[in-house]
Amino acid sequence: MSVASLSDFLLQRVTRAGASRTGKRAASSSNLTQLQQLPMNRQIYQLIREAILAQTLPVGLQLPSSRDLATELGMSRNTVTFAYEQLLAEGYLETRAGAGTFVADTAPDQIPESIERNTPLTDPSGKSELSARGAMLVRKAGVSDKQWGAFMPGVPDVTQFPHKVWSRLQNKYWRGNRSDMLTYGPGAGYAALREEIAEYLRLARSVNCNASQILITNGIHQSLDTVVKLLGEHGDSAWVEDPCYWGTRSVLNSLGIDTVPIPVDQEGMRMRLANLRRPPRFICTTPSHQYPLGMVMSLSRRRMLLEYAATHKVWIIEDDYDSEFRYGGRPLASLQGMDIHNRVLYMGTFSKIMFPGLRIGFLVVPESLAEAFGTGLAELYRSGQVFLQAALADFMAEGHFSSHIRKMRVLYAERLQILLQAIEHHFGNKLTITGGEAGLHLTLLLPPHCNDKLICEEARQRGIIVRPLSTYYMSPKSARCGLLLGYASVPSDEIATAFGKLAGVIKKHLD
C-alpha cells in the first residue's frame, strides 16, 4: 500500500465516516516522500499524529482497536500497537477504562492579543581590566575544572567507545593524503556527514529536515552563539528555563541578550500572563529532557509554545542534548518535528553519545535560513577538522553509531539502577529524586536548610564530584537545594562505594 493510499485509508477508517471530513489527507503531499522512507509502524504514527495536529481528527474521537485496524491494513498487530503506544506516550491519545482509545484534548491555552515591547538590557557595571560583559561571564561561570569521575554530570563513559573502529576510520583518511581533508572546511560542514545526520534525525527524532538544513558546529555553545549572532540584536530578550544549563545562560549574556527566567514544573516551562504579553526574540528550551530537573514538556505546552512563536515571530531554540538515552521506552519526538511555521532551530551534539573531546555538534535551521547560516558560520569561525567529520560520517553509515547507542543505553540503565539502590539504602524515601528516567544524570533534591554548595565542596575533598542545583537557577527566590549526580562515567562496581562517601557528607548536613 502506498503512503498516499495508506493516509487516505487511515483517515477514512479512524473517522468511521468513509471519507475525510475536511477532504484532506492525513499527510500532505510534501511529506509523502519522507514517509515512504520510514518503517510502516512509524508511517502510521506520523499519519495519525499529523491528522490530530491538523484537527482533522477531532478531540474525543474514538479510534478503532489496534486489532481491528491491523486486520484491515493486513499487517501485524504489533505494528499498529507501536504507533498507538507512542501516540499515547506523547499525549496525542488517551485510553478510557473499558471504552477504548480516544483523541486527547491537547489544545493550548488562549494567547493574549495585547503585547508590550521589551526594555533593553542594562549592562552590568564594575571596575576591572575585563569588560563589563567579560567580568560578568567569569563571575557567573558554571564550568568545572574537573570533567571526569564520580559523580560528574553530563559526561559519558568514554572507556566504552569503540576506539579500534574509530582509529581505522580516521587512518583511512590520513593515509589517503587528501588535501581537501586538511584545509578549511565548507561553511556548513562535510556533505556526507550532513546527509547521515539528516537521515538519523528524521528516523530517530522525527525532525523534519534535509541535509541542506544541517550545519556542523563544534557543539551546543557554538550553535547557540551562531543563532543569536545571526538572528538577534544587542538588547533583545530570551526566555530561558529556570533552572537551566549554565552554558545557555553564559552564551546569551555574553552576547548582550536579556535573559528572562521562566520557572518549570512537571510539564516543562510555565509561562505566566506577564511573560506572554512581552514576547522575546528567543525561547531556549530542553523539551525532551529538561536540564537539569529531567521532566518532559507536555504536548499542550509544546503546542502553545509553537503557536505563540508563530504569532509573535519568536525563534525557539530547541536543545536536544541527550535524547538518545531514555530508559522507560523509545525517545520522544522533537519539538521541531511539530513545527509547521519554521520557527524552531534544533541543536544537538555528539558529545554525550561518543566522547566530549570530539567537539562536533549540529544545528538544524529552516530552509530559508540555510544558505545565510552556512555563510555566517564560515565567516565567524572558519570551520575545519574535515577528516574527523568524514570519519564520523563513515562511523554512522556503517552502523557503528546506532550500535554504540544501543550498547550504552543498556549500560547506563544498569548504572542508574545501582545508584538508585544506593540512594534508597542510605536515605530510604526521605529524599526526592528527579530526572531518573533518561539522560546521564539524576537530581537529588535536599531540604531547604541544606547548603548544596558547601556539600559539593566537602564531597570534593573526599574525591567526589557533584554539582549544586541552586547554581543553575537565575532567580535566587525560586532556587532549590539539591545535587546533580552523573552516573554514566562511573564504573558499575564503584557506584555504591562512591555514593557511600557522598552520603556521609549529606547526612552531616541533614542533621
XYZ file of N, CA and C in Angstrom, residues 196-413:
654
model
N 24.139 12.018 6.671
C 23.937 10.994 7.694
C 23.151 11.549 8.882
N 23.469 12.766 9.294
C 22.768 13.378 10.427
C 21.303 13.602 10.082
N 21.045 14.088 8.876
C 19.664 14.337 8.461
C 18.847 13.049 8.482
N 19.425 11.970 7.981
C 18.708 10.695 7.972
C 18.460 10.203 9.398
N 19.478 10.320 10.241
C 19.336 9.880 11.629
C 18.250 10.676 12.354
N 18.256 11.998 12.185
C 17.283 12.838 12.875
C 15.858 12.575 12.401
N 15.703 12.328 11.115
C 14.362 12.032 10.600
C 13.810 10.750 11.213
N 14.648 9.727 11.313
C 14.193 8.435 11.805
C 14.103 8.374 13.324
N 15.103 8.899 14.011
C 15.188 8.733 15.467
C 14.506 9.840 16.250
N 14.444 11.055 15.697
C 13.940 12.191 16.463
C 12.747 12.872 15.816
N 12.256 12.342 14.677
C 11.112 12.928 13.961
C 11.358 14.382 13.587
N 12.598 14.717 13.286
C 12.942 16.070 12.842
C 12.656 16.191 11.346
N 11.961 17.247 10.962
C 11.683 17.496 9.545
C 12.844 18.282 8.945
N 13.695 17.605 8.199
C 14.871 18.286 7.665
C 15.453 17.511 6.497
N 16.283 18.193 5.744
C 17.129 17.541 4.756
C 18.556 18.012 4.995
N 19.495 17.465 4.248
C 20.908 17.739 4.501
C 21.257 19.218 4.352
N 20.549 19.939 3.490
C 20.858 21.349 3.282
C 20.580 22.194 4.519
N 19.745 21.693 5.428
C 19.399 22.441 6.637
C 20.346 22.157 7.797
N 21.252 21.209 7.633
C 22.175 20.810 8.698
C 23.447 21.637 8.619
N 23.873 22.190 9.757
C 25.157 22.867 9.853
C 25.978 22.167 10.927
N 27.227 21.871 10.615
C 28.119 21.212 11.576
C 28.815 22.285 12.408
N 28.704 22.171 13.735
C 29.342 23.113 14.647
C 30.256 22.332 15.591
N 30.884 23.048 16.522
C 31.718 22.326 17.483
C 30.986 22.066 18.798
N 29.666 22.195 18.775
C 28.885 21.852 19.955
C 27.738 22.814 20.196
N 27.012 22.564 21.281
C 25.837 23.360 21.626
C 26.189 24.835 21.792
N 27.305 25.130 22.428
C 27.666 26.527 22.671
C 27.820 27.290 21.355
N 28.538 26.716 20.404
C 28.732 27.411 19.136
C 27.427 27.495 18.345
N 26.613 26.467 18.411
C 25.320 26.509 17.732
C 24.479 27.662 18.255
N 24.387 27.783 19.575
C 23.607 28.857 20.179
C 24.210 30.216 19.857
N 25.525 30.317 19.929
C 26.218 31.557 19.621
C 25.923 32.004 18.190
N 25.927 31.062 17.259
C 25.658 31.373 15.856
C 24.230 31.869 15.660
N 23.283 31.177 16.277
C 21.871 31.564 16.145
C 21.658 32.984 16.640
N 22.173 33.284 17.811
C 21.942 34.602 18.409
C 22.634 35.699 17.606
N 23.830 35.425 17.128
C 24.548 36.450 16.355
C 23.875 36.743 15.024
N 23.289 35.739 14.408
C 22.685 35.939 13.091
C 21.219 36.358 13.148
N 20.548 36.089 14.260
C 19.124 36.406 14.334
C 18.775 37.427 15.413
N 19.724 37.760 16.272
C 19.427 38.656 17.384
C 20.209 39.948 17.339
N 19.769 40.887 18.174
C 20.442 42.170 18.346
C 20.758 42.365 19.825
N 21.775 43.174 20.091
C 22.104 43.515 21.474
C 20.881 44.155 22.129
N 20.498 43.652 23.303
C 19.325 44.183 23.982
C 18.071 43.368 23.773
N 18.103 42.416 22.824
C 16.969 41.505 22.680
C 16.840 40.655 23.944
N 15.694 40.031 24.111
C 15.495 39.180 25.283
C 15.296 37.728 24.875
N 15.545 36.849 25.823
C 15.362 35.410 25.617
C 14.748 34.806 26.867
N 13.712 34.013 26.683
C 13.198 33.221 27.793
C 14.095 32.002 27.973
N 14.465 31.731 29.189
C 15.243 30.528 29.485
C 14.594 29.806 30.658
N 14.682 28.497 30.627
C 14.132 27.711 31.724
C 14.890 28.027 33.006
N 14.176 28.040 34.125
C 14.806 28.290 35.421
C 14.441 27.150 36.366
N 15.400 26.232 36.642
C 16.824 26.289 36.332
C 17.121 25.887 34.890
N 18.349 26.205 34.451
C 18.758 25.846 33.092
C 20.239 25.519 33.059
N 20.684 25.015 31.923
C 22.098 24.723 31.694
C 22.891 26.019 31.766
N 23.944 26.029 32.547
C 24.718 27.253 32.738
C 25.305 27.777 31.434
N 25.630 26.876 30.485
C 26.219 27.314 29.222
C 25.263 28.166 28.400
N 23.974 27.831 28.437
C 22.976 28.622 27.714
C 22.949 30.049 28.241
N 22.903 30.158 29.549
C 22.863 31.470 30.195
C 24.128 32.273 29.881
N 25.281 31.626 29.919
C 26.545 32.327 29.696
C 26.662 32.855 28.272
N 26.287 32.010 27.291
C 26.369 32.435 25.891
C 25.444 33.614 25.638
N 24.213 33.533 26.129
C 23.250 34.612 25.909
C 23.715 35.909 26.555
N 24.167 35.820 27.802
C 24.621 37.030 28.491
C 25.835 37.655 27.825
N 26.723 36.807 27.315
C 27.936 37.333 26.677
C 27.635 38.084 25.394
N 26.462 37.820 24.804
C 26.066 38.474 23.558
C 25.095 39.628 23.791
N 24.928 40.021 25.052
C 24.076 41.160 25.343
C 22.592 40.861 25.283
N 22.229 39.602 25.473
C 20.823 39.217 25.454
C 20.277 39.220 26.884
N 19.130 39.846 27.076
C 18.487 39.905 28.382
C 17.791 38.576 28.652
N 18.288 37.816 29.613
C 17.725 36.502 29.900
C 16.586 36.628 30.909
N 15.435 36.100 30.539
C 14.240 36.166 31.384
C 13.961 34.775 31.927
N 14.071 34.559 33.245
C 13.847 33.214 33.800
C 12.378 32.818 33.756
N 12.106 31.630 33.228
C 10.755 31.074 33.193
C 10.771 29.802 34.045
N 10.008 29.776 35.130
C 10.031 28.583 36.005
C 9.521 27.346 35.283
N 9.921 26.202 35.773
C 9.468 24.932 35.204
C 8.711 24.144 36.263
N 7.719 23.388 35.799
C 7.027 22.447 36.664
C 7.047 21.081 35.987
N 6.168 20.179 36.355
C 6.205 18.831 35.804
C 5.865 18.766 34.319
N 5.342 19.868 33.743
C 5.029 19.915 32.326
C 6.027 20.760 31.538
N 7.092 21.181 32.185
C 8.095 21.993 31.495
C 7.933 23.475 31.781
N 8.323 24.328 30.830
C 8.249 25.779 31.019
C 6.820 26.199 31.355
N 6.684 27.040 32.400
C 5.366 27.516 32.828
C 5.277 29.020 32.567
N 4.769 29.377 31.396
C 4.686 30.777 31.010
C 3.533 31.460 31.734
N 3.830 32.597 32.355
C 2.799 33.392 33.014
C 2.260 34.436 32.045
N 1.097 35.022 32.400
C 0.459 36.010 31.550
C 1.379 37.199 31.312
N 2.102 37.612 32.365
C 3.013 38.758 32.226
C 4.105 38.470 31.201
N 4.589 37.223 31.163
C 5.599 36.841 30.169
C 5.015 36.867 28.765
N 3.816 36.310 28.612
C 3.209 36.203 27.294
C 2.912 37.563 26.679
N 2.710 38.570 27.498
C 2.430 39.914 26.985
C 3.687 40.638 26.518
N 4.843 40.053 26.803
C 6.110 40.673 26.393
C 6.916 39.650 25.594
N 6.603 39.449 24.344
C 7.281 38.394 23.569
C 8.776 38.655 23.437
N 9.583 37.623 23.634
C 11.027 37.770 23.498
C 11.442 37.580 22.040
N 12.734 37.685 21.791
C 13.257 37.333 20.473
C 13.502 35.833 20.399
N 13.917 35.231 21.530
C 14.254 33.811 21.564
C 13.580 33.124 22.753
N 13.277 31.849 22.566
C 12.852 30.977 23.657
C 13.788 29.773 23.644
N 14.553 29.594 24.719
C 15.508 28.486 24.806
C 14.917 27.396 25.700
N 14.848 26.186 25.183
C 14.182 25.127 25.932
C 14.803 23.765 25.670
N 14.656 22.877 26.644
C 15.083 21.473 26.529
C 13.838 20.607 26.731
N 12.940 20.559 25.747
C 11.616 19.951 25.950
C 11.617 18.447 26.145
N 12.567 17.737 25.555
C 12.550 16.276 25.644
C 13.155 15.748 26.939
N 13.975 16.571 27.602
C 14.589 16.165 28.874
C 15.137 17.422 29.533
N 14.292 18.092 30.316
C 14.664 19.389 30.875
C 15.963 19.284 31.663
N 16.838 20.259 31.409
C 18.112 20.252 32.132
C 18.098 21.371 33.158
N 18.283 21.038 34.457
C 18.793 19.772 34.993
C 17.760 18.879 35.674
N 16.476 19.273 35.717
C 15.499 18.545 36.532
C 14.934 17.302 35.864
N 14.944 17.249 34.510
C 14.628 15.999 33.830
C 13.211 15.786 33.369
N 12.281 16.732 33.603
C 10.904 16.496 33.153
C 10.781 16.667 31.641
N 9.678 16.143 31.075
C 9.382 16.239 29.652
C 8.270 17.260 29.467
N 8.450 18.196 28.520
C 7.414 19.196 28.266
C 6.160 18.522 27.718
N 5.007 18.880 28.281
C 3.745 18.276 27.861
C 3.398 18.696 26.441
N 2.557 17.897 25.813
C 2.130 18.194 24.448
C 1.378 19.521 24.382
N 0.545 19.791 25.385
C -0.198 21.051 25.407
C 0.744 22.249 25.455
N 1.780 22.169 26.300
C 2.752 23.271 26.398
C 3.543 23.411 25.089
N 3.873 22.287 24.475
C 4.605 22.340 23.204
C 3.785 23.059 22.139
N 2.529 22.707 22.043
C 1.671 23.331 21.032
C 1.489 24.818 21.317
N 1.327 25.142 22.591
C 1.178 26.547 22.960
C 2.428 27.345 22.568
N 3.603 26.771 22.838
C 4.862 27.436 22.538
C 5.004 27.667 21.031
N 4.659 26.674 20.242
C 4.768 26.791 18.787
C 3.799 27.832 18.232
N 2.579 27.852 18.731
C 1.607 28.824 18.235
C 1.984 30.242 18.652
N 2.497 30.369 19.869
C 2.940 31.679 20.347
C 4.100 32.198 19.492
N 5.055 31.322 19.207
C 6.212 31.720 18.400
C 5.789 32.141 16.998
N 4.844 31.414 16.415
C 4.367 31.755 15.078
C 3.627 33.090 15.075
N 2.809 33.314 16.099
C 2.022 34.549 16.177
C 2.898 35.778 16.352
N 3.924 35.667 17.179
C 4.737 36.833 17.543
C 6.139 36.822 16.932
N 6.364 35.931 15.964
C 7.647 35.881 15.255
C 8.826 35.700 16.217
N 8.670 34.743 17.111
C 9.715 34.407 18.076
C 10.469 33.192 17.572
N 11.772 33.149 17.819
C 12.579 31.980 17.461
C 12.705 31.058 18.665
N 12.339 29.788 18.480
C 12.502 28.777 19.529
C 13.812 28.032 19.271
N 14.656 27.959 20.283
C 15.925 27.232 20.183
C 15.790 25.965 21.016
N 15.696 24.824 20.339
C 15.496 23.535 20.998
C 16.832 22.831 21.193
N 17.187 22.620 22.450
C 18.431 21.930 22.807
C 18.079 20.476 23.116
N 18.466 19.572 22.225
C 18.147 18.146 22.367
C 19.442 17.402 22.683
N 19.967 17.629 23.864
C 21.346 17.293 24.185
C 21.599 15.818 24.487
N 20.597 15.073 24.998
C 20.869 13.667 25.321
C 19.632 12.789 25.159
N 18.823 13.088 24.153
C 17.537 12.407 23.987
C 17.676 10.920 23.669
N 18.848 10.487 23.253
C 19.033 9.078 22.878
C 18.906 8.139 24.074
N 19.185 8.658 25.274
C 19.235 7.791 26.443
C 17.972 7.950 27.285
N 16.954 7.211 26.874
C 15.695 7.167 27.612
C 15.454 5.709 27.987
N 15.203 5.461 29.275
C 15.212 4.082 29.763
C 13.816 3.494 29.989
N 12.768 4.301 29.857
C 11.432 3.790 30.043
C 10.694 3.578 28.736
N 11.358 3.627 27.600
C 10.729 3.500 26.290
C 11.561 4.225 25.261
N 11.037 4.316 24.027
C 11.810 4.961 22.978
C 11.828 6.469 23.203
N 12.869 7.166 22.701
C 12.956 8.618 22.866
C 11.727 9.311 22.300
N 11.337 10.419 22.935
C 10.177 11.178 22.484
C 10.530 12.029 21.277
N 9.509 12.325 20.466
C 9.727 13.106 19.249
C 10.147 14.534 19.598
N 10.831 15.176 18.665
C 11.328 16.528 18.873
C 10.215 17.561 18.767
N 10.445 18.724 19.359
C 9.544 19.864 19.191
C 9.596 20.353 17.751
N 10.776 20.333 17.158
C 10.934 20.791 15.779
C 10.052 20.006 14.816
N 9.852 18.726 15.098
C 9.050 17.893 14.229
C 7.585 18.270 14.213
N 7.141 19.050 15.193
C 5.757 19.521 15.247
C 5.583 20.903 14.612
N 6.687 21.557 14.314
C 6.656 22.955 13.880
C 6.292 23.071 12.403
N 5.153 23.695 12.108
C 4.737 23.887 10.713
C 4.985 25.322 10.244
N 5.489 26.168 11.152
C 5.705 27.578 10.812
C 7.187 27.938 10.678
N 8.065 26.944 10.819
C 9.513 27.165 10.668
C 10.049 28.203 11.642
N 9.706 28.042 12.934
C 10.197 28.948 13.969
C 11.150 28.245 14.934
N 11.434 26.960 14.715
C 12.294 26.216 15.636
C 13.660 25.974 15.019
N 14.706 26.274 15.774
C 16.076 25.909 15.415
C 16.506 24.817 16.393
N 16.962 23.710 15.849
C 17.200 22.498 16.630
C 18.697 22.243 16.781
N 19.165 22.064 18.027
C 20.581 21.838 18.297
C 20.797 20.450 18.893
N 21.897 19.837 18.509
C 22.269 18.546 19.073
C 23.781 18.418 19.137
N 24.248 17.358 19.770
C 25.682 17.163 19.948
C 26.024 15.683 19.946
N 27.271 15.374 19.575
C 27.776 14.007 19.651
C 28.567 13.770 20.939
N 28.667 14.798 21.785
C 29.479 14.695 22.996
C 28.955 13.656 23.961
N 27.630 13.521 24.075
C 27.061 12.595 25.050
C 27.051 11.156 24.534
N 27.023 10.981 23.208
C 26.967 9.638 22.637
C 28.367 9.068 22.440
N 29.256 9.893 21.913
C 30.599 9.410 21.574
C 31.601 9.818 22.647
N 32.243 10.976 22.475
C 33.131 11.470 23.521
C 33.214 12.991 23.411
N 33.212 13.718 24.549
C 33.166 15.173 24.537
C 34.315 15.819 23.773
N 35.487 15.185 23.809
C 36.636 15.761 23.130
C 36.505 15.826 21.624
N 35.525 15.136 21.065
C 35.312 15.175 19.619
C 34.931 16.566 19.168
N 34.144 17.277 19.990
C 33.700 18.653 19.727
C 33.031 18.769 18.350
N 32.045 17.943 18.116
C 31.217 18.054 16.916
C 29.753 18.067 17.355
N 29.051 19.075 16.900
C 27.620 19.187 17.137
C 26.949 19.560 15.836
N 25.660 19.829 15.895
C 24.950 20.198 14.668
C 23.799 21.127 14.993
N 23.423 21.890 14.007
C 22.335 22.852 14.108
C 21.437 22.664 12.897
N 20.127 22.540 13.138
C 19.152 22.402 12.056
C 18.360 23.702 11.965
N 18.394 24.341 10.814
C 17.716 25.629 10.627
C 16.658 25.490 9.530
N 15.664 26.383 9.499
C 14.703 26.377 8.389
C 15.415 26.547 7.056
N 14.849 25.971 6.005
C 15.482 26.035 4.688
C 15.746 27.465 4.235
N 14.868 28.384 4.591
C 15.036 29.772 4.167
C 16.272 30.429 4.770
N 16.790 29.855 5.866
C 17.963 30.424 6.540
C 19.241 29.647 6.258
N 19.127 28.494 5.608
C 20.269 27.578 5.499
C 21.471 28.215 4.813
N 21.273 28.857 3.682
C 22.409 29.431 2.944
C 23.078 30.541 3.741
N 22.271 31.422 4.348
C 22.837 32.523 5.133
C 23.603 31.992 6.336
N 23.083 30.948 6.990
C 23.777 30.400 8.151
C 25.081 29.720 7.753
N 25.095 29.048 6.602
C 26.340 28.440 6.136
C 27.412 29.485 5.913
N 27.021 30.606 5.311
C 27.969 31.704 5.085
C 28.400 32.316 6.407
N 27.427 32.549 7.295
C 27.749 33.158 8.580
C 28.665 32.297 9.421
N 28.437 31.000 9.414
C 29.274 30.087 10.192
C 30.711 30.112 9.690
N 30.877 30.101 8.363
C 32.224 30.159 7.789
C 32.894 31.496 8.075
N 32.121 32.568 8.021
C 32.666 33.904 8.245
C 33.118 34.096 9.684
N 32.371 33.541 10.625
C 32.672 33.730 12.039
C 33.752 32.789 12.560
N 33.753 31.536 12.100
C 34.566 30.525 12.774
C 35.563 29.779 11.900
N 35.484 29.904 10.569
C 36.446 29.233 9.694
C 36.553 27.750 10.069
N 35.549 26.983 9.733
C 35.479 25.592 10.159
C 36.612 24.751 9.566
N 36.904 23.644 10.250
C 37.962 22.732 9.820
C 37.701 21.330 10.318
N 38.780 20.578 10.596
C 38.693 19.185 11.065
C 37.794 18.341 10.158
N 37.978 18.512 8.867
C 37.143 17.796 7.909
C 37.364 16.292 8.018
N 38.594 15.865 8.304
C 38.862 14.425 8.373
C 38.091 13.785 9.527
N 37.876 14.521 10.634
C 37.078 13.999 11.729
C 35.608 13.876 11.321
N 35.121 14.877 10.601
C 33.741 14.826 10.126
C 33.553 13.669 9.138
N 34.556 13.439 8.305
C 34.475 12.334 7.347
C 34.471 10.991 8.068
N 35.315 10.854 9.098
C 35.345 9.610 9.869
C 34.012 9.381 10.574
N 33.427 10.438 11.097
C 32.146 10.326 11.770
C 31.036 9.930 10.789
N 31.094 10.473 9.580
C 30.111 10.097 8.555
C 30.171 8.598 8.275
N 31.387 8.064 8.147
C 31.550 6.621 7.923
C 31.096 5.816 9.145
N 31.394 6.335 10.328
C 31.006 5.679 11.579
C 29.486 5.493 11.634
N 28.764 6.498 11.173
C 27.304 6.425 11.152
C 26.821 5.530 10.013
N 27.414 5.687 8.844
C 26.967 4.935 7.660
C 27.165 3.430 7.841
N 28.211 3.024 8.546
C 28.496 1.604 8.740
C 27.724 0.979 9.908
N 26.906 1.781 10.587
C 26.067 1.256 11.651
C 26.669 1.276 13.036
N 27.915 1.744 13.176
C 28.567 1.738 14.487
C 27.912 2.721 15.452
N 27.404 3.817 14.933
C 26.779 4.846 15.759
C 25.541 4.286 16.466
N 24.642 3.705 15.702
C 23.422 3.142 16.286
C 23.735 1.997 17.235
N 24.712 1.183 16.861
C 25.101 0.064 17.714
C 25.650 0.561 19.048
N 26.451 1.626 19.003
C 27.034 2.173 20.236
C 25.941 2.753 21.136
N 24.957 3.410 20.546
C 23.849 3.960 21.337
C 23.124 2.836 22.066
N 22.818 1.755 21.360
C 22.101 0.634 21.982
C 22.903 0.044 23.138
N 24.195 -0.129 22.915
C 25.055 -0.696 23.950
C 25.096 0.195 25.190
N 25.278 1.505 24.976
C 25.419 2.411 26.108
C 24.092 2.626 26.828
N 23.003 2.541 26.102
C 21.698 2.688 26.751
C 21.501 1.583 27.798
N 21.898 0.377 27.452
C 21.786 -0.743 28.394
C 22.716 -0.532 29.589
N 23.946 -0.121 29.322
C 24.922 0.072 30.399
C 24.495 1.184 31.342
N 24.057 2.319 30.779
C 23.662 3.449 31.621
C 22.416 3.127 32.438
N 21.492 2.365 31.854
C 20.295 1.970 32.598
C 20.684 1.116 33.810
